[in-house]
PDB file of C-alpha atoms in Angstrom:
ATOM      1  CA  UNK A  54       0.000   0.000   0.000  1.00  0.00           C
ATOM      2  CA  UNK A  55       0.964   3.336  -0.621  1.00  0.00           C
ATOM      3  CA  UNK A  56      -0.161   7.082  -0.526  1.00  0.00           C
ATOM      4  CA  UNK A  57      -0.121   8.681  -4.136  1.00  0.00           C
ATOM      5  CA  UNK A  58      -0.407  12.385  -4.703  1.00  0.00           C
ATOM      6  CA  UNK A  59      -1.412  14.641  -7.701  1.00  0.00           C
ATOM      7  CA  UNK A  60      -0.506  18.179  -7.262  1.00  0.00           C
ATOM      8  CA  UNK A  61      -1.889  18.649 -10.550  1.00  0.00           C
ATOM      9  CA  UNK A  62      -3.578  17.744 -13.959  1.00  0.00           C
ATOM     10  CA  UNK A  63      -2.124  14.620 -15.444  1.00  0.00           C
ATOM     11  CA  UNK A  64      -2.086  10.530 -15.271  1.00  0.00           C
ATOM     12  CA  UNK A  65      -0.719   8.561 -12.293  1.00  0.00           C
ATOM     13  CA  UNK A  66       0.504   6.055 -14.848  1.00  0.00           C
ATOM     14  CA  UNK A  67       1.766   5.905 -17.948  1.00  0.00           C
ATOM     15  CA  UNK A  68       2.384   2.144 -18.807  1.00  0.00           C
ATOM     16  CA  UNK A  69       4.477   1.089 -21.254  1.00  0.00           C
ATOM     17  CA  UNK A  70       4.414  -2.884 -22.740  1.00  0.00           C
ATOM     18  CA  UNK A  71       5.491  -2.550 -26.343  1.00  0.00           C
ATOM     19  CA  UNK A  72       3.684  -6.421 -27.147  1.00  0.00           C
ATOM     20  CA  UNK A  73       1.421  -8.976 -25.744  1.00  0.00           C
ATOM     21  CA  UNK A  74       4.124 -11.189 -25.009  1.00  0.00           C
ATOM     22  CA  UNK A  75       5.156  -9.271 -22.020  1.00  0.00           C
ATOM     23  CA  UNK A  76       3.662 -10.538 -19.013  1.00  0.00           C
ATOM     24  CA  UNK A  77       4.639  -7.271 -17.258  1.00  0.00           C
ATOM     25  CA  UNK A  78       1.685  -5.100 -15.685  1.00  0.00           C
ATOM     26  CA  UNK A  79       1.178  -2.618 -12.835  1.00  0.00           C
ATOM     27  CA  UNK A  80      -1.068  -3.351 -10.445  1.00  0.00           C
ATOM     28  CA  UNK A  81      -2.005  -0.935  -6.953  1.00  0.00           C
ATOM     29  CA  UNK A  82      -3.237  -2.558  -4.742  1.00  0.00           C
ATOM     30  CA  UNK A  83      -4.652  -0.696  -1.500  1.00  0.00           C
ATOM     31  CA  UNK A  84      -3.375   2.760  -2.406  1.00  0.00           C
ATOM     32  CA  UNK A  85      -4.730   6.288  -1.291  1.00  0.00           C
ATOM     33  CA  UNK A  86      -5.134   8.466  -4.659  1.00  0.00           C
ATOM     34  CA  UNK A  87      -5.541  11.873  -3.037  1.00  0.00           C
ATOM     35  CA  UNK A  88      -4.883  15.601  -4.083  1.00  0.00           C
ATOM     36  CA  UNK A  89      -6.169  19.683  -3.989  1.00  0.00           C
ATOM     37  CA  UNK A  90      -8.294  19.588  -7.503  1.00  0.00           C
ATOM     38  CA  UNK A  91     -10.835  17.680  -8.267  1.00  0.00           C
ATOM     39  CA  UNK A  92     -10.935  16.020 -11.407  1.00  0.00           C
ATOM     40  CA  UNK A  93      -7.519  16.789 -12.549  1.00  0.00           C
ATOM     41  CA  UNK A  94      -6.090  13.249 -12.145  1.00  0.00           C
ATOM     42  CA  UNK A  95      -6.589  10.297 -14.258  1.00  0.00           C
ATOM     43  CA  UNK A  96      -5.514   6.525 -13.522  1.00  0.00           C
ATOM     44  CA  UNK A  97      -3.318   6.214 -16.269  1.00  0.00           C
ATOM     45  CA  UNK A  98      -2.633   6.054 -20.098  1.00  0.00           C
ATOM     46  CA  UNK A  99      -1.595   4.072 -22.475  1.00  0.00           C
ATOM     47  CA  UNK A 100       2.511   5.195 -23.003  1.00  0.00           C
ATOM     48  CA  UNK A 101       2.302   2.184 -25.736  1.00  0.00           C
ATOM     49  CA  UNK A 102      -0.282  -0.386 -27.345  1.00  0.00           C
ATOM     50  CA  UNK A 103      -0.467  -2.991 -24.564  1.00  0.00           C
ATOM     51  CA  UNK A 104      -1.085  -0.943 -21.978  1.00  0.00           C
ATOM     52  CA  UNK A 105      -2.201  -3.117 -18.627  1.00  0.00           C
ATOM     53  CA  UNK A 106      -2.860  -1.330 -15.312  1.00  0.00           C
ATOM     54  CA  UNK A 107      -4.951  -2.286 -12.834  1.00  0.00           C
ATOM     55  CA  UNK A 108      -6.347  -0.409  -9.273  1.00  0.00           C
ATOM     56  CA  UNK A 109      -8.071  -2.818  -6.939  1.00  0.00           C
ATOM     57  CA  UNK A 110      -9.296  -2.284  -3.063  1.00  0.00           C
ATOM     58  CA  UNK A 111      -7.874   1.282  -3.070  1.00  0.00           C
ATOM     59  CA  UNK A 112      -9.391   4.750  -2.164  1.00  0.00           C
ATOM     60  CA  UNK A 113      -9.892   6.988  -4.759  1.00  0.00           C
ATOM     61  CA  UNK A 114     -10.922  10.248  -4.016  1.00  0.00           C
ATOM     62  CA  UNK A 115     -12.827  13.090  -6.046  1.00  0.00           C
ATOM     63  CA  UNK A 116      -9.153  14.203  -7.610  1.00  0.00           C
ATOM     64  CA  UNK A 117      -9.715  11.322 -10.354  1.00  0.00           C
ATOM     65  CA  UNK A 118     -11.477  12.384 -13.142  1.00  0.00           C
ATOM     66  CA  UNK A 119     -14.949   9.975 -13.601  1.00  0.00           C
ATOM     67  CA  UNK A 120     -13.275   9.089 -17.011  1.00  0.00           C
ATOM     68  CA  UNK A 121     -10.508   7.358 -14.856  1.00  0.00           C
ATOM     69  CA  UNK A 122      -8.287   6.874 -17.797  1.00  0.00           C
ATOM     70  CA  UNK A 123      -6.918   8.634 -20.465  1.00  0.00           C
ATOM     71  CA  UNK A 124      -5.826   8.248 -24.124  1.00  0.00           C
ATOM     72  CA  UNK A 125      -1.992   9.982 -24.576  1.00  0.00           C
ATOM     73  CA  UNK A 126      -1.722  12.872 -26.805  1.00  0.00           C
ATOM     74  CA  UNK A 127      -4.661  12.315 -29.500  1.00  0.00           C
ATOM     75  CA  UNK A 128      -3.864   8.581 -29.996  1.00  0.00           C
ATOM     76  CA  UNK A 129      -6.877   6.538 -30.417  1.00  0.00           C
ATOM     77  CA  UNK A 130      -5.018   2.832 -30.316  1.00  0.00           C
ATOM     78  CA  UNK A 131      -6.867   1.724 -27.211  1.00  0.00           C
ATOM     79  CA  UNK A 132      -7.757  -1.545 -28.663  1.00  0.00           C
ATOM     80  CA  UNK A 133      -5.365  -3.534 -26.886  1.00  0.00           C
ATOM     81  CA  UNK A 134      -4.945  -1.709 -23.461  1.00  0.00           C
ATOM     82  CA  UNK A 135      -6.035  -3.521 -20.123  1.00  0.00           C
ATOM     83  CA  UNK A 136      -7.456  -0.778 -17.314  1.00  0.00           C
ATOM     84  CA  UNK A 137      -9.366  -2.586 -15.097  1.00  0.00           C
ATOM     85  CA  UNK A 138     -10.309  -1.907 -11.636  1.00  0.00           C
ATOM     86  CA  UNK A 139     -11.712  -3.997  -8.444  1.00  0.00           C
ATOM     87  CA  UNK A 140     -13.745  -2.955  -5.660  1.00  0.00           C
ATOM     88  CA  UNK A 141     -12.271   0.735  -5.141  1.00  0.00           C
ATOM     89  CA  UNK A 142     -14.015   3.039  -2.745  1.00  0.00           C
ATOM     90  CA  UNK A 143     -14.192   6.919  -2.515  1.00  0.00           C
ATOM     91  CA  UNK A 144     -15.368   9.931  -4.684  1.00  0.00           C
ATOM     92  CA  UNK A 145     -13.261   8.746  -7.587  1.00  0.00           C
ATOM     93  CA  UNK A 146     -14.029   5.223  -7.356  1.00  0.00           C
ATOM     94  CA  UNK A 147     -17.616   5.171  -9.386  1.00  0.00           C
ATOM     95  CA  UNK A 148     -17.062   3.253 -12.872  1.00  0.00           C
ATOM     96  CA  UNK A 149     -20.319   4.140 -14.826  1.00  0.00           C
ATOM     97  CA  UNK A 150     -18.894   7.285 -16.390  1.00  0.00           C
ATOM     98  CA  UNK A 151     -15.652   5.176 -16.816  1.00  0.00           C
ATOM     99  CA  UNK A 152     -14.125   5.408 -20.730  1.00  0.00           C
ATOM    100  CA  UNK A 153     -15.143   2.189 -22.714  1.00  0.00           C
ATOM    101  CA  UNK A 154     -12.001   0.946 -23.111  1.00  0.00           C
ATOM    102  CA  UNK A 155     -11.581   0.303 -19.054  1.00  0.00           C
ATOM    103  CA  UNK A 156     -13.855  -2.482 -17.132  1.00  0.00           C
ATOM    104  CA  UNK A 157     -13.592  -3.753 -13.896  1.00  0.00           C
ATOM    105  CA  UNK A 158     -12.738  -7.470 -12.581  1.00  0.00           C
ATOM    106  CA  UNK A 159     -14.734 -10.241 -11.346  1.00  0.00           C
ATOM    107  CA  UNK A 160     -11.733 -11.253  -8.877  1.00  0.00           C
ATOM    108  CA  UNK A 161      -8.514  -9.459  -7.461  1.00  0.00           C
ATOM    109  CA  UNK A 162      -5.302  -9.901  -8.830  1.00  0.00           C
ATOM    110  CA  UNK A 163      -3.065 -12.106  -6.537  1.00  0.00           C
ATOM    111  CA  UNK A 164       0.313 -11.862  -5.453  1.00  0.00           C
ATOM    112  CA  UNK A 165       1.033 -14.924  -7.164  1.00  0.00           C
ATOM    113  CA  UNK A 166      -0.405 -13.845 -10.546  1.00  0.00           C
ATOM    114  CA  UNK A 167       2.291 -11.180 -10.259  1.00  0.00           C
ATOM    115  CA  UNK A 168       5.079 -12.626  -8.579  1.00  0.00           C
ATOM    116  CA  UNK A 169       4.677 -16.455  -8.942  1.00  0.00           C
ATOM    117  CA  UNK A 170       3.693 -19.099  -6.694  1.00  0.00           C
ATOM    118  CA  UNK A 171       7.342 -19.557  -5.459  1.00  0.00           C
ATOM    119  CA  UNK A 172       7.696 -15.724  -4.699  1.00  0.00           C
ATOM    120  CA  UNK A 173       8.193 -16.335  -1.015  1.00  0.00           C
ATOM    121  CA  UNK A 174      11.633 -18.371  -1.805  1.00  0.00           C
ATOM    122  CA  UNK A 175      12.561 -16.110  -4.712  1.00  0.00           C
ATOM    123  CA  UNK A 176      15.600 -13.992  -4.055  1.00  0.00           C
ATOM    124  CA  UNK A 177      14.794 -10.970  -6.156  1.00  0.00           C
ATOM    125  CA  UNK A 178      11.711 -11.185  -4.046  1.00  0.00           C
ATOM    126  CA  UNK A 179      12.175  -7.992  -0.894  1.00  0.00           C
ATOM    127  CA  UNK A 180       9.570  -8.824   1.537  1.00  0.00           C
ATOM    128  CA  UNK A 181      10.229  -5.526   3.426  1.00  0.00           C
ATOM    129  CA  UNK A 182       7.839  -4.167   0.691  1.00  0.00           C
ATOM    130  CA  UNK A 183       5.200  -6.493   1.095  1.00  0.00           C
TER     131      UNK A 183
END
């Protein structure tokens, strides 16, 4: 969990997978989304094609924007992008003004979807952070 601030208009993400293949993704999980202006902030936007984001059993307050995500700089290639979201809560957290190429999950994403099922052995793993 984390505390994330906008001091101003823009996206709190910005993903960048170049290709399907890449099982990369970010995922917040129990974050505060706070700031001063409402509707200024967005979730995120697509920084390439393949896009994948999600924000699950965080607060979101009135600072995001009830479009929650963005498209970057007049590009319409949403087609393949993955912003989904899971039982948020606050102001911001509201999904039926959400942009159509967002949804929202059945289930959480798991540590182990992420990380693998052997991430409590894994050395790269720092469970200071976790």
């Amino acid at each position: 969990s984390c505390d994330i601030e906008s001091v101003g208009y823009g996206c709190v993400t910005a993903n960048g997978r170049t290709d399907n293949s890449n099982p990369s993704e970010y995922v917040f999980n129990n974050v505060r989304v706070f700031g001063s202006k409402p509707e200024q902030a967005f979730l995120g936007r697509p920084w390439r094609p393949y896009a994948r984001v999600v924000f699950q059993n965080s607060d979101l307050s009135d600072v995001i924007n009830p479009e929650g995500w963005q498209k970057w700089n007049g590009d319409n290639n949403t087609a393949n992008v993955y912003f989904k979201e899971y039982k948020n809560r606050g102001a911001g957290a509201a999904t039926n003004k959400r942009v159509a190429f967002s949804g929202t999950l059945q289930n959480p994403v798991t540590i182990t979807e992420i990380l693998g099922s052997d991430f409590n052995s894994a050395w790269w793993v720092d469970k200071s952070f976790m």
